[in-house]
Amino acid sequence: MAVERTLMLIKPDAVKKGVEGKIIAHVQEKGFKLVALKKLRLTKEQAQQFYYVHKERPFFEELCEFMSSGPIVAMVWEGENAIEEIRKIMGATNPEEAEEGTLRKLYGTNIGENAVHGSDSKESAQFEIPFFFSRLEIVE
Ligand code: IDP
């Protein structure tokens, strides 16, 4: 299996709850390596650019409002099959449907405010990582 990099965000709801450290520790304990990290606040326009693939979906406006409503934490994680594995660690989109022990079950609020984002494919990781980080900000 290939070593991959994936982008993960800790969304504003989880930052407000103060669980950034717990989320980072959880992913580290699963064996992944943190190679980039920053805290920032997106403007609504930046959130729209980041989520442009969802622009036709009914929740797009709500999602971009939420994602720009407060600070987030952006991270790049590295490891074997990282894209798919980190999606498993996150759990289902709706925290009510997420498996016990997943990040969304543990820390999510509802289907929109669901604590974390993770790239869902190699193509999305290739767009999402450089959206937040320059090459110099990713530690080899
Ligand atoms: P994912 O984050 O699990 O990949 P997507 O369906 O790609 O889920 O949706 C992207 C994000 O949009 C979700 O993480 C969630 O924050 C938000 N979202 C998805 N479905 C809804 C909804 O029905 N209402 C409000 N927000 C939603």
Short mmCIF file of N, CA and C and ligand atoms in Angstrom, two decimals:
data_model
loop_
_atom_site.label_atom_id
_atom_site.label_comp_id
_atom_site.label_asym_id
_atom_site.label_seq_id
_atom_site.Cartn_x
_atom_site.Cartn_y
_atom_site.Cartn_z
N MET A 1 0.83 -1.20 0.00
CA MET A 1 0.00 0.00 0.00
C MET A 1 0.88 1.26 0.00
N ALA A 2 0.37 2.30 -0.62
CA ALA A 2 1.20 3.49 -0.81
C ALA A 2 1.12 4.44 0.38
N VAL A 3 2.24 5.13 0.62
CA VAL A 3 2.22 6.21 1.61
C VAL A 3 1.57 7.42 0.93
N GLU A 4 0.57 7.97 1.57
CA GLU A 4 -0.18 9.11 1.01
C GLU A 4 -0.20 10.27 1.99
N ARG A 5 -0.57 11.43 1.44
CA ARG A 5 -0.84 12.59 2.29
C ARG A 5 -2.30 13.01 2.09
N THR A 6 -2.91 13.45 3.17
CA THR A 6 -4.30 13.89 3.08
C THR A 6 -4.49 15.16 3.90
N LEU A 7 -5.43 15.99 3.48
CA LEU A 7 -5.74 17.21 4.24
C LEU A 7 -6.87 16.92 5.21
N MET A 8 -6.69 17.40 6.43
CA MET A 8 -7.76 17.29 7.41
C MET A 8 -8.01 18.68 8.00
N LEU A 9 -9.29 19.01 8.25
CA LEU A 9 -9.63 20.26 8.93
C LEU A 9 -10.37 19.93 10.22
N ILE A 10 -10.05 20.67 11.27
CA ILE A 10 -10.88 20.67 12.47
C ILE A 10 -11.80 21.86 12.31
N LYS A 11 -13.11 21.59 12.21
CA LYS A 11 -14.10 22.61 11.84
C LYS A 11 -14.41 23.52 13.04
N PRO A 12 -15.07 24.67 12.75
CA PRO A 12 -15.30 25.65 13.83
C PRO A 12 -16.02 25.11 15.07
N ASP A 13 -16.93 24.15 14.89
CA ASP A 13 -17.65 23.62 16.07
C ASP A 13 -16.69 22.92 17.03
N ALA A 14 -15.77 22.14 16.48
CA ALA A 14 -14.82 21.40 17.33
C ALA A 14 -13.78 22.34 17.95
N VAL A 15 -13.40 23.39 17.20
CA VAL A 15 -12.46 24.36 17.77
C VAL A 15 -13.15 25.08 18.95
N LYS A 16 -14.44 25.43 18.76
CA LYS A 16 -15.18 26.09 19.86
C LYS A 16 -15.27 25.19 21.08
N LYS A 17 -15.39 23.89 20.85
CA LYS A 17 -15.46 22.95 21.98
C LYS A 17 -14.09 22.74 22.64
N GLY A 18 -13.02 23.21 21.97
CA GLY A 18 -11.67 23.09 22.55
C GLY A 18 -11.10 21.69 22.48
N VAL A 19 -11.47 20.93 21.43
CA VAL A 19 -11.01 19.54 21.35
C VAL A 19 -9.95 19.33 20.26
N GLU A 20 -9.29 20.43 19.85
CA GLU A 20 -8.26 20.28 18.80
C GLU A 20 -7.18 19.28 19.23
N GLY A 21 -6.72 19.41 20.46
CA GLY A 21 -5.63 18.54 20.95
C GLY A 21 -6.05 17.08 20.98
N LYS A 22 -7.31 16.84 21.39
CA LYS A 22 -7.80 15.45 21.45
C LYS A 22 -7.88 14.85 20.06
N ILE A 23 -8.31 15.66 19.08
CA ILE A 23 -8.43 15.15 17.71
C ILE A 23 -7.04 14.84 17.14
N ILE A 24 -6.09 15.75 17.37
CA ILE A 24 -4.73 15.52 16.86
C ILE A 24 -4.14 14.25 17.51
N ALA A 25 -4.30 14.12 18.82
CA ALA A 25 -3.75 12.94 19.52
C ALA A 25 -4.39 11.66 18.99
N HIS A 26 -5.70 11.70 18.73
CA HIS A 26 -6.43 10.53 18.23
C HIS A 26 -5.84 10.04 16.91
N VAL A 27 -5.57 10.98 16.00
CA VAL A 27 -5.04 10.57 14.68
C VAL A 27 -3.59 10.09 14.83
N GLN A 28 -2.82 10.75 15.70
CA GLN A 28 -1.44 10.30 15.94
C GLN A 28 -1.42 8.88 16.51
N GLU A 29 -2.34 8.62 17.43
CA GLU A 29 -2.38 7.29 18.05
C GLU A 29 -2.73 6.20 17.05
N LYS A 30 -3.37 6.57 15.94
CA LYS A 30 -3.67 5.59 14.89
C LYS A 30 -2.46 5.35 14.00
N GLY A 31 -1.36 6.05 14.26
CA GLY A 31 -0.11 5.79 13.54
C GLY A 31 0.22 6.75 12.42
N PHE A 32 -0.56 7.82 12.28
CA PHE A 32 -0.27 8.77 11.20
C PHE A 32 0.67 9.87 11.68
N LYS A 33 1.38 10.45 10.70
CA LYS A 33 2.41 11.44 11.00
C LYS A 33 1.91 12.83 10.59
N LEU A 34 1.98 13.77 11.52
CA LEU A 34 1.54 15.14 11.26
C LEU A 34 2.68 15.88 10.55
N VAL A 35 2.47 16.27 9.29
CA VAL A 35 3.55 16.91 8.54
C VAL A 35 3.30 18.40 8.27
N ALA A 36 2.11 18.91 8.61
CA ALA A 36 1.84 20.35 8.51
C ALA A 36 0.63 20.68 9.39
N LEU A 37 0.65 21.89 9.96
CA LEU A 37 -0.40 22.28 10.91
C LEU A 37 -0.51 23.80 10.99
N LYS A 38 -1.74 24.32 10.92
CA LYS A 38 -1.94 25.75 11.20
C LYS A 38 -3.38 26.02 11.64
N LYS A 39 -3.54 27.12 12.41
CA LYS A 39 -4.88 27.56 12.80
C LYS A 39 -5.15 28.85 12.04
N LEU A 40 -6.35 28.98 11.48
CA LEU A 40 -6.68 30.16 10.69
C LEU A 40 -8.19 30.32 10.65
N ARG A 41 -8.64 31.46 10.12
CA ARG A 41 -10.08 31.64 9.89
C ARG A 41 -10.31 31.96 8.43
N LEU A 42 -11.16 31.18 7.79
CA LEU A 42 -11.48 31.40 6.37
C LEU A 42 -12.48 32.54 6.24
N THR A 43 -12.35 33.31 5.15
CA THR A 43 -13.45 34.21 4.78
C THR A 43 -14.51 33.35 4.12
N LYS A 44 -15.71 33.91 3.95
CA LYS A 44 -16.77 33.14 3.28
C LYS A 44 -16.36 32.82 1.84
N GLU A 45 -15.69 33.76 1.19
CA GLU A 45 -15.26 33.54 -0.20
C GLU A 45 -14.25 32.39 -0.27
N GLN A 46 -13.34 32.35 0.69
CA GLN A 46 -12.35 31.26 0.71
C GLN A 46 -13.04 29.91 0.95
N ALA A 47 -14.04 29.90 1.84
CA ALA A 47 -14.79 28.66 2.08
C ALA A 47 -15.50 28.21 0.80
N GLN A 48 -16.05 29.16 0.05
CA GLN A 48 -16.73 28.83 -1.21
C GLN A 48 -15.74 28.25 -2.21
N GLN A 49 -14.51 28.79 -2.22
CA GLN A 49 -13.50 28.26 -3.15
C GLN A 49 -13.09 26.83 -2.73
N PHE A 50 -12.92 26.65 -1.43
CA PHE A 50 -12.49 25.33 -0.94
C PHE A 50 -13.54 24.27 -1.26
N TYR A 51 -14.82 24.61 -1.08
CA TYR A 51 -15.92 23.64 -1.26
C TYR A 51 -16.60 23.76 -2.62
N TYR A 52 -15.86 24.30 -3.63
CA TYR A 52 -16.53 24.59 -4.91
C TYR A 52 -17.21 23.34 -5.50
N VAL A 53 -16.69 22.12 -5.22
CA VAL A 53 -17.31 20.90 -5.78
C VAL A 53 -18.75 20.72 -5.28
N HIS A 54 -19.08 21.37 -4.16
CA HIS A 54 -20.44 21.24 -3.60
C HIS A 54 -21.34 22.42 -3.96
N LYS A 55 -20.90 23.25 -4.92
CA LYS A 55 -21.62 24.52 -5.12
C LYS A 55 -23.08 24.36 -5.56
N GLU A 56 -23.40 23.21 -6.15
CA GLU A 56 -24.80 22.99 -6.58
C GLU A 56 -25.64 22.32 -5.48
N ARG A 57 -25.01 21.95 -4.39
CA ARG A 57 -25.77 21.20 -3.37
C ARG A 57 -26.56 22.16 -2.48
N PRO A 58 -27.73 21.71 -1.98
CA PRO A 58 -28.62 22.63 -1.26
C PRO A 58 -28.01 23.22 0.01
N PHE A 59 -27.03 22.53 0.58
CA PHE A 59 -26.45 23.00 1.85
C PHE A 59 -25.21 23.87 1.65
N PHE A 60 -24.87 24.21 0.39
CA PHE A 60 -23.62 24.92 0.11
C PHE A 60 -23.50 26.24 0.89
N GLU A 61 -24.56 27.04 0.87
CA GLU A 61 -24.56 28.34 1.54
C GLU A 61 -24.33 28.17 3.06
N GLU A 62 -25.12 27.26 3.62
CA GLU A 62 -25.03 26.97 5.06
C GLU A 62 -23.62 26.48 5.43
N LEU A 63 -23.08 25.60 4.59
CA LEU A 63 -21.74 25.04 4.83
C LEU A 63 -20.67 26.14 4.82
N CYS A 64 -20.74 27.05 3.85
CA CYS A 64 -19.72 28.10 3.74
C CYS A 64 -19.87 29.14 4.86
N GLU A 65 -21.11 29.41 5.27
CA GLU A 65 -21.34 30.29 6.43
C GLU A 65 -20.68 29.67 7.66
N PHE A 66 -20.97 28.39 7.88
CA PHE A 66 -20.43 27.69 9.05
C PHE A 66 -18.91 27.64 9.02
N MET A 67 -18.34 27.28 7.87
CA MET A 67 -16.88 27.10 7.80
C MET A 67 -16.12 28.41 7.97
N SER A 68 -16.82 29.54 7.78
CA SER A 68 -16.16 30.84 7.98
C SER A 68 -16.62 31.49 9.29
N SER A 69 -17.34 30.76 10.13
CA SER A 69 -17.91 31.34 11.35
C SER A 69 -16.93 31.43 12.51
N GLY A 70 -15.77 30.82 12.38
CA GLY A 70 -14.78 30.85 13.45
C GLY A 70 -13.50 30.17 13.00
N PRO A 71 -12.50 30.16 13.87
CA PRO A 71 -11.22 29.55 13.48
C PRO A 71 -11.34 28.05 13.21
N ILE A 72 -10.46 27.58 12.35
CA ILE A 72 -10.33 26.15 12.06
C ILE A 72 -8.86 25.77 12.23
N VAL A 73 -8.61 24.47 12.27
CA VAL A 73 -7.23 23.98 12.25
C VAL A 73 -7.06 23.14 10.98
N ALA A 74 -6.04 23.47 10.20
CA ALA A 74 -5.74 22.71 8.98
C ALA A 74 -4.50 21.87 9.21
N MET A 75 -4.54 20.63 8.74
CA MET A 75 -3.41 19.71 8.95
C MET A 75 -3.17 18.87 7.70
N VAL A 76 -1.93 18.46 7.52
CA VAL A 76 -1.63 17.42 6.54
C VAL A 76 -1.11 16.21 7.30
N TRP A 77 -1.72 15.07 7.05
CA TRP A 77 -1.31 13.81 7.67
C TRP A 77 -0.72 12.90 6.61
N GLU A 78 0.29 12.14 7.03
CA GLU A 78 0.98 11.23 6.11
C GLU A 78 0.95 9.82 6.68
N GLY A 79 0.79 8.84 5.79
CA GLY A 79 0.85 7.44 6.23
C GLY A 79 0.32 6.51 5.16
N GLU A 80 0.39 5.21 5.45
CA GLU A 80 -0.10 4.18 4.54
C GLU A 80 -1.59 4.39 4.28
N ASN A 81 -1.97 4.50 3.01
CA ASN A 81 -3.40 4.58 2.65
C ASN A 81 -4.12 5.69 3.43
N ALA A 82 -3.42 6.79 3.67
CA ALA A 82 -3.91 7.82 4.61
C ALA A 82 -5.28 8.39 4.24
N ILE A 83 -5.55 8.53 2.95
CA ILE A 83 -6.81 9.19 2.54
C ILE A 83 -8.00 8.37 3.03
N GLU A 84 -8.01 7.08 2.68
CA GLU A 84 -9.13 6.22 3.06
C GLU A 84 -9.13 5.97 4.58
N GLU A 85 -7.97 5.74 5.15
CA GLU A 85 -7.90 5.40 6.59
C GLU A 85 -8.40 6.57 7.45
N ILE A 86 -8.03 7.77 7.09
CA ILE A 86 -8.46 8.92 7.90
C ILE A 86 -9.96 9.16 7.73
N ARG A 87 -10.50 8.89 6.55
CA ARG A 87 -11.97 8.95 6.39
C ARG A 87 -12.65 7.95 7.34
N LYS A 88 -12.04 6.78 7.51
CA LYS A 88 -12.63 5.79 8.44
C LYS A 88 -12.57 6.29 9.88
N ILE A 89 -11.44 6.89 10.24
CA ILE A 89 -11.25 7.41 11.60
C ILE A 89 -12.26 8.54 11.88
N MET A 90 -12.61 9.31 10.83
CA MET A 90 -13.57 10.42 10.97
C MET A 90 -14.99 9.91 11.19
N GLY A 91 -15.39 8.89 10.46
CA GLY A 91 -16.74 8.35 10.56
C GLY A 91 -17.70 9.01 9.57
N ALA A 92 -18.97 8.56 9.61
CA ALA A 92 -19.98 9.02 8.65
C ALA A 92 -20.23 10.52 8.78
N THR A 93 -20.71 11.12 7.67
CA THR A 93 -20.96 12.57 7.63
C THR A 93 -21.87 13.01 8.78
N ASN A 94 -22.94 12.25 9.01
CA ASN A 94 -23.86 12.58 10.10
C ASN A 94 -23.38 11.93 11.41
N PRO A 95 -23.00 12.73 12.39
CA PRO A 95 -22.47 12.16 13.65
C PRO A 95 -23.41 11.14 14.30
N GLU A 96 -24.72 11.32 14.08
CA GLU A 96 -25.68 10.35 14.66
C GLU A 96 -25.54 8.97 14.04
N GLU A 97 -25.06 8.94 12.79
CA GLU A 97 -24.91 7.66 12.08
C GLU A 97 -23.47 7.13 12.15
N ALA A 98 -22.57 7.93 12.70
CA ALA A 98 -21.16 7.53 12.73
C ALA A 98 -20.94 6.44 13.78
N GLU A 99 -19.99 5.55 13.46
CA GLU A 99 -19.68 4.45 14.39
C GLU A 99 -19.08 4.97 15.69
N GLU A 100 -19.32 4.22 16.75
CA GLU A 100 -18.72 4.53 18.06
C GLU A 100 -17.20 4.66 17.91
N GLY A 101 -16.63 5.63 18.58
CA GLY A 101 -15.17 5.77 18.58
C GLY A 101 -14.63 6.59 17.43
N THR A 102 -15.49 6.95 16.46
CA THR A 102 -15.00 7.80 15.36
C THR A 102 -15.02 9.27 15.82
N LEU A 103 -14.24 10.09 15.11
CA LEU A 103 -14.11 11.50 15.52
C LEU A 103 -15.45 12.23 15.45
N ARG A 104 -16.25 11.93 14.42
CA ARG A 104 -17.54 12.63 14.30
C ARG A 104 -18.52 12.18 15.37
N LYS A 105 -18.47 10.91 15.75
CA LYS A 105 -19.32 10.42 16.85
C LYS A 105 -18.89 11.10 18.16
N LEU A 106 -17.58 11.16 18.36
CA LEU A 106 -17.06 11.70 19.62
C LEU A 106 -17.28 13.20 19.73
N TYR A 107 -17.04 13.94 18.62
CA TYR A 107 -16.94 15.40 18.73
C TYR A 107 -17.89 16.18 17.82
N GLY A 108 -18.62 15.50 16.92
CA GLY A 108 -19.51 16.19 15.99
C GLY A 108 -20.76 16.71 16.69
N THR A 109 -21.39 17.71 16.06
CA THR A 109 -22.58 18.33 16.64
C THR A 109 -23.82 17.87 15.86
N ASN A 110 -23.79 18.01 14.54
CA ASN A 110 -24.90 17.55 13.67
C ASN A 110 -24.35 17.36 12.26
N ILE A 111 -25.24 17.06 11.30
CA ILE A 111 -24.75 16.70 9.95
C ILE A 111 -23.92 17.81 9.30
N GLY A 112 -24.23 19.07 9.62
CA GLY A 112 -23.45 20.17 9.04
C GLY A 112 -22.21 20.46 9.88
N GLU A 113 -22.41 20.51 11.18
CA GLU A 113 -21.32 20.85 12.11
C GLU A 113 -20.75 19.54 12.66
N ASN A 114 -19.93 18.92 11.82
CA ASN A 114 -19.52 17.55 12.13
C ASN A 114 -18.01 17.41 12.43
N ALA A 115 -17.47 18.44 13.04
CA ALA A 115 -16.13 18.41 13.70
C ALA A 115 -14.92 18.37 12.78
N VAL A 116 -14.97 17.54 11.73
CA VAL A 116 -13.76 17.36 10.92
C VAL A 116 -14.08 17.21 9.43
N HIS A 117 -13.10 17.57 8.62
CA HIS A 117 -13.12 17.33 7.18
C HIS A 117 -11.89 16.50 6.84
N GLY A 118 -12.03 15.61 5.86
CA GLY A 118 -10.86 14.89 5.35
C GLY A 118 -11.00 14.71 3.85
N SER A 119 -9.90 14.85 3.12
CA SER A 119 -9.92 14.65 1.66
C SER A 119 -10.55 13.29 1.35
N ASP A 120 -11.39 13.23 0.29
CA ASP A 120 -12.07 11.96 0.00
C ASP A 120 -11.48 11.20 -1.17
N SER A 121 -10.43 11.72 -1.80
CA SER A 121 -9.79 11.01 -2.92
C SER A 121 -8.39 11.62 -3.14
N LYS A 122 -7.60 10.93 -3.97
CA LYS A 122 -6.26 11.47 -4.30
C LYS A 122 -6.41 12.83 -4.98
N GLU A 123 -7.41 12.93 -5.86
CA GLU A 123 -7.62 14.19 -6.60
C GLU A 123 -7.99 15.31 -5.63
N SER A 124 -8.87 15.03 -4.68
CA SER A 124 -9.25 16.11 -3.76
C SER A 124 -8.06 16.47 -2.87
N ALA A 125 -7.26 15.49 -2.43
CA ALA A 125 -6.08 15.81 -1.62
C ALA A 125 -5.11 16.70 -2.42
N GLN A 126 -4.99 16.43 -3.71
CA GLN A 126 -4.07 17.23 -4.54
C GLN A 126 -4.53 18.68 -4.69
N PHE A 127 -5.83 18.90 -4.58
CA PHE A 127 -6.36 20.27 -4.61
C PHE A 127 -6.31 20.89 -3.21
N GLU A 128 -6.66 20.10 -2.21
CA GLU A 128 -6.88 20.65 -0.86
C GLU A 128 -5.58 20.94 -0.10
N ILE A 129 -4.55 20.13 -0.28
CA ILE A 129 -3.30 20.36 0.46
C ILE A 129 -2.69 21.70 0.05
N PRO A 130 -2.47 21.96 -1.25
CA PRO A 130 -1.90 23.27 -1.62
C PRO A 130 -2.85 24.45 -1.43
N PHE A 131 -4.14 24.18 -1.21
CA PHE A 131 -5.07 25.27 -0.88
C PHE A 131 -4.64 25.91 0.44
N PHE A 132 -4.15 25.10 1.37
CA PHE A 132 -3.78 25.59 2.70
C PHE A 132 -2.28 25.73 2.92
N PHE A 133 -1.47 24.91 2.27
CA PHE A 133 -0.05 24.86 2.62
C PHE A 133 0.84 25.00 1.39
N SER A 134 1.91 25.79 1.56
CA SER A 134 2.94 25.85 0.52
C SER A 134 3.90 24.67 0.76
N ARG A 135 4.75 24.40 -0.22
CA ARG A 135 5.70 23.29 -0.08
C ARG A 135 6.60 23.46 1.14
N LEU A 136 6.96 24.73 1.41
CA LEU A 136 7.87 25.01 2.53
C LEU A 136 7.23 24.73 3.89
N GLU A 137 5.88 24.70 3.92
CA GLU A 137 5.18 24.50 5.19
C GLU A 137 4.91 23.03 5.50
N ILE A 138 5.30 22.16 4.58
CA ILE A 138 5.08 20.72 4.78
C ILE A 138 6.44 20.09 5.08
N VAL A 139 6.53 19.48 6.26
CA VAL A 139 7.81 18.94 6.72
C VAL A 139 8.03 17.56 6.11
N GLU A 140 9.14 17.39 5.45
CA GLU A 140 9.45 16.10 4.82
C GLU A 140 9.75 15.05 5.89
P1 IDP B 1 -18.11 14.48 3.93
O1 IDP B 1 -17.56 15.69 4.65
O2 IDP B 1 -18.40 13.35 4.88
O3 IDP B 1 -17.28 14.07 2.75
P2 IDP B 1 -20.05 15.62 2.04
O4 IDP B 1 -21.34 14.97 1.62
O5 IDP B 1 -18.94 15.72 1.05
O6 IDP B 1 -19.56 14.89 3.38
O7 IDP B 1 -20.45 17.09 2.55
C1 IDP B 1 -19.46 18.04 2.85
C2 IDP B 1 -19.85 18.74 4.14
O8 IDP B 1 -21.06 19.46 3.93
C3 IDP B 1 -20.15 17.82 5.32
O9 IDP B 1 -19.00 17.40 6.01
C4 IDP B 1 -21.04 18.70 6.17
O10 IDP B 1 -20.29 19.65 6.93
C5 IDP B 1 -21.84 19.46 5.13
N1 IDP B 1 -23.12 18.78 4.86
C6 IDP B 1 -23.35 17.61 4.23
N2 IDP B 1 -24.64 17.29 4.17
C7 IDP B 1 -25.29 18.33 4.78
C8 IDP B 1 -26.68 18.59 5.04
O11 IDP B 1 -27.57 17.81 4.70
N3 IDP B 1 -26.93 19.76 5.72
C9 IDP B 1 -25.97 20.64 6.10
N4 IDP B 1 -24.67 20.41 5.87
C10 IDP B 1 -24.32 19.27 5.23
#
